[in-house]
């Protein structure tokens, strides 16, 4: 019975995408609890992820408290249609995510958009550290997800259109730097080859300041990412 809501949401969004251009899912879909980090350009992003993920994982979605939980109607829509929970963007967001550790301990998947807001130009912005802190606290992997086409289906401040959406899951990574590298690569591999892995490690090493710790292992890293939106 605990899967009923997740099953209904998955069926709803799969039907919606079937009517709006189709949905393609690629890569290794998660089989257990993890923190999904995805690029964010549209409100359709969450619908695409819920349509792609297995209902048995009962995914929950970190949603902007100032937007989705500012009033009773939006709050109801967010909780009911996407199983969202509020995360503050103006301070306190890290604490909100930390409280979500119990959801991961229940075997669920948590969706986090580490950019903190929708992209207006399609580029992936810097990642905040909350997702890494959450993954570390719950001792679960970080799984990058690349979304394509959602910005065409539902542009920021735009109307619904028909377009094909692609959801591309990657193998788990150890930190947000690697996730960001994968999501910004021109043609990122689903499961990096040894050669690609070396390239990624080199890219990360080149951008890492001396003495800086791994963001997946250290929740205090601030030299790479923004702590909170001011």
Coordinates of C-alpha atoms in Angstrom, one line a residue:
X1 CA 0.0 0.0 0.0
X2 CA 2.9 2.4 0.7
X3 CA 3.7 2.3 -3.1
X4 CA 0.3 3.4 -4.2
X5 CA 1.1 7.1 -4.4
X6 CA 4.3 6.5 -6.2
X7 CA 2.7 4.1 -8.7
X8 CA -0.1 6.6 -9.4
X9 CA 2.4 9.5 -10.0
X10 CA 4.6 7.4 -12.3
X11 CA 1.6 6.3 -14.3
X12 CA 0.3 9.9 -14.5
X13 CA 3.5 11.4 -15.8
X14 CA 4.3 8.5 -18.2
X15 CA 0.9 9.1 -19.7
X16 CA 1.5 12.8 -19.9
X17 CA 4.8 12.4 -21.7
X18 CA 3.2 9.8 -24.1
X19 CA 0.8 12.6 -25.1
X20 CA 3.4 15.4 -25.3
X21 CA 6.2 13.9 -27.5
X22 CA 7.5 10.8 -25.7
X23 CA 10.0 9.9 -23.1
X24 CA 13.3 8.1 -23.5
X25 CA 15.2 6.6 -20.5
X26 CA 18.8 5.7 -20.8
X27 CA 21.5 4.4 -18.5
X28 CA 21.6 2.4 -15.3
X29 CA 18.4 3.3 -13.4
X30 CA 19.0 3.3 -9.6
X31 CA 18.0 0.2 -7.7
X32 CA 18.3 1.5 -4.2
X33 CA 18.5 4.6 -2.1
X34 CA 20.6 7.5 -3.5
X35 CA 20.6 11.2 -4.0
X36 CA 19.8 12.1 -7.6
X37 CA 21.4 15.3 -8.8
X38 CA 20.0 16.6 -12.1
X39 CA 20.3 19.7 -14.2
X40 CA 17.2 22.0 -13.9
X41 CA 15.7 24.0 -16.7
X42 CA 11.9 23.4 -16.4
X43 CA 9.1 22.4 -14.0
X44 CA 8.8 19.4 -16.3
X45 CA 12.1 18.0 -15.0
X46 CA 10.5 16.5 -11.9
X47 CA 7.7 14.9 -13.9
X48 CA 10.3 13.3 -16.2
X49 CA 12.2 11.9 -13.3
X50 CA 9.2 10.5 -11.6
X51 CA 8.1 8.9 -14.9
X52 CA 11.5 7.3 -15.3
X53 CA 12.2 6.0 -11.8
X54 CA 10.8 2.8 -10.4
X55 CA 7.8 3.3 -8.2
X56 CA 9.2 0.9 -5.5
X57 CA 11.9 3.5 -4.7
X58 CA 9.1 6.0 -3.7
X59 CA 11.1 9.1 -4.9
X60 CA 10.8 12.3 -3.0
X61 CA 11.7 15.7 -4.5
X62 CA 13.4 18.7 -2.8
X63 CA 11.3 21.7 -3.8
X64 CA 11.8 25.4 -3.3
X65 CA 9.9 26.4 -0.2
X66 CA 9.5 30.0 -1.2
X67 CA 7.8 29.0 -4.5
X68 CA 6.0 25.6 -4.0
X69 CA 5.1 26.0 -0.4
X70 CA 4.1 29.7 -0.3
X71 CA 0.4 28.9 -0.4
X72 CA -2.0 26.0 0.3
X73 CA -2.8 25.3 -3.4
X74 CA 0.8 25.1 -4.7
X75 CA 1.7 23.1 -1.6
X76 CA -1.0 20.6 -2.2
X77 CA -0.1 20.3 -5.8
X78 CA 3.6 19.8 -5.0
X79 CA 3.0 17.2 -2.3
X80 CA 0.4 15.3 -4.2
X81 CA 1.7 15.3 -7.8
X82 CA 5.4 15.1 -7.2
X83 CA 5.9 14.1 -3.6
X84 CA 7.8 17.3 -2.9
X85 CA 9.1 18.5 0.5
X86 CA 10.2 22.1 1.2
X87 CA 13.8 23.2 1.1
X88 CA 14.6 26.9 1.8
X89 CA 16.7 28.8 -0.7
X90 CA 17.3 31.9 1.4
X91 CA 19.1 30.2 4.3
X92 CA 18.4 27.0 6.1
X93 CA 18.3 24.8 3.1
X94 CA 21.1 22.6 4.3
X95 CA 19.2 21.9 7.5
X96 CA 16.1 21.0 5.5
X97 CA 18.0 18.5 3.4
X98 CA 19.7 17.1 6.5
X99 CA 16.3 16.3 7.9
X100 CA 15.6 14.2 4.8
X101 CA 18.2 11.6 5.8
X102 CA 15.4 9.5 7.3
X103 CA 13.8 9.2 3.9
X104 CA 16.9 7.7 2.5
X105 CA 17.1 5.3 5.5
X106 CA 13.7 4.1 4.4
X107 CA 15.2 3.0 1.1
X108 CA 13.8 5.9 -0.9
X109 CA 15.4 8.0 -3.7
X110 CA 15.7 11.8 -3.2
X111 CA 15.8 14.2 -6.1
X112 CA 17.8 17.4 -5.6
X113 CA 18.5 20.2 -8.1
X114 CA 21.9 21.4 -6.8
X115 CA 21.8 24.5 -9.0
X116 CA 19.0 25.8 -6.7
X117 CA 16.9 27.3 -9.5
X118 CA 15.9 26.7 -13.1
X119 CA 18.4 27.6 -15.8
X120 CA 17.3 30.4 -18.1
X121 CA 19.8 29.7 -20.8
X122 CA 20.3 25.9 -20.7
X123 CA 23.7 26.0 -19.1
X124 CA 24.4 24.1 -15.8
X125 CA 25.3 26.5 -13.0
X126 CA 27.5 25.9 -10.0
X127 CA 26.3 23.2 -7.6
X128 CA 25.5 23.9 -3.9
X129 CA 26.8 21.5 -1.3
X130 CA 23.5 20.4 0.2
X131 CA 23.2 17.2 -1.9
X132 CA 26.7 16.1 -1.0
X133 CA 26.0 16.7 2.7
X134 CA 22.8 14.7 2.5
X135 CA 24.5 11.8 0.7
X136 CA 27.4 11.7 3.2
X137 CA 25.0 11.8 6.2
X138 CA 23.0 8.9 4.9
X139 CA 26.0 7.0 3.4
X140 CA 24.3 6.7 0.0
X141 CA 25.7 7.3 -3.5
X142 CA 25.3 10.4 -5.7
X143 CA 23.7 9.6 -9.0
X144 CA 23.9 12.2 -11.8
X145 CA 21.0 12.5 -14.2
X146 CA 21.0 14.5 -17.4
X147 CA 17.6 15.9 -18.6
X148 CA 17.1 17.0 -22.2
X149 CA 13.9 18.3 -23.9
X150 CA 12.1 19.4 -20.7
X151 CA 12.9 23.0 -21.5
X152 CA 11.2 22.6 -24.8
X153 CA 8.1 20.9 -23.3
X154 CA 7.7 23.6 -20.6
X155 CA 10.0 26.6 -21.0
X156 CA 10.5 29.0 -18.0
X157 CA 7.5 31.4 -18.1
X158 CA 6.3 29.6 -21.3
X159 CA 3.5 27.4 -22.3
X160 CA 3.3 23.6 -22.8
X161 CA 4.6 22.3 -26.1
X162 CA 5.2 19.0 -27.7
X163 CA 8.8 17.7 -27.6
X164 CA 10.6 14.5 -26.9
X165 CA 12.2 14.2 -23.4
X166 CA 15.3 12.2 -22.6
X167 CA 16.3 11.1 -19.1
X168 CA 19.9 9.8 -18.9
X169 CA 21.1 8.1 -15.7
X170 CA 24.8 7.7 -15.0
X171 CA 26.7 5.4 -12.8
X172 CA 27.2 6.7 -9.2
X173 CA 29.9 9.2 -8.6
X174 CA 31.9 10.1 -5.5
X175 CA 31.4 13.9 -5.4
X176 CA 29.5 16.8 -6.9
X177 CA 32.5 17.9 -9.0
X178 CA 32.4 14.6 -11.0
X179 CA 28.6 15.0 -11.3
X180 CA 28.9 18.5 -12.6
X181 CA 31.6 17.4 -15.1
X182 CA 29.4 14.7 -16.4
X183 CA 26.3 16.9 -16.8
X184 CA 28.3 19.6 -18.6
X185 CA 30.3 17.3 -20.9
X186 CA 29.4 17.6 -24.7
X187 CA 28.6 13.9 -25.0
X188 CA 28.9 12.4 -21.5
X189 CA 29.3 8.6 -21.3
X190 CA 26.7 6.6 -19.4
X191 CA 29.3 4.6 -17.6
X192 CA 32.7 6.3 -18.0
X193 CA 35.5 4.2 -19.6
X194 CA 38.9 4.1 -17.8
X195 CA 40.1 6.7 -20.3
X196 CA 37.1 9.0 -19.6
X197 CA 37.5 8.5 -15.9
X198 CA 41.1 9.6 -16.2
X199 CA 40.0 12.7 -18.1
X200 CA 37.4 13.5 -15.5
X201 CA 39.9 13.1 -12.6
X202 CA 42.3 15.3 -14.5
X203 CA 39.7 18.0 -14.9
X204 CA 38.8 17.8 -11.3
X205 CA 42.4 18.0 -10.2
X206 CA 43.0 21.0 -12.4
X207 CA 40.2 22.9 -10.7
X208 CA 40.7 21.8 -7.1
X209 CA 42.6 24.2 -4.9
X210 CA 45.5 22.7 -2.9
X211 CA 44.3 21.3 0.4
X212 CA 40.6 21.3 -0.7
X213 CA 38.7 18.2 0.4
X214 CA 36.4 16.0 -1.7
X215 CA 32.9 17.5 -1.7
X216 CA 31.3 14.1 -1.4
X217 CA 33.4 13.3 1.7
X218 CA 33.5 16.7 3.3
X219 CA 30.3 18.7 3.8
X220 CA 32.3 21.9 4.6
X221 CA 33.7 22.5 1.2
X222 CA 32.9 26.0 0.1
X223 CA 35.7 26.9 -2.3
X224 CA 33.8 25.2 -5.2
X225 CA 30.1 25.9 -4.6
X226 CA 27.7 28.4 -3.1
X227 CA 26.6 27.7 0.4
X228 CA 23.2 29.3 0.3
X229 CA 21.4 31.8 -1.9
X230 CA 21.7 35.2 -0.4

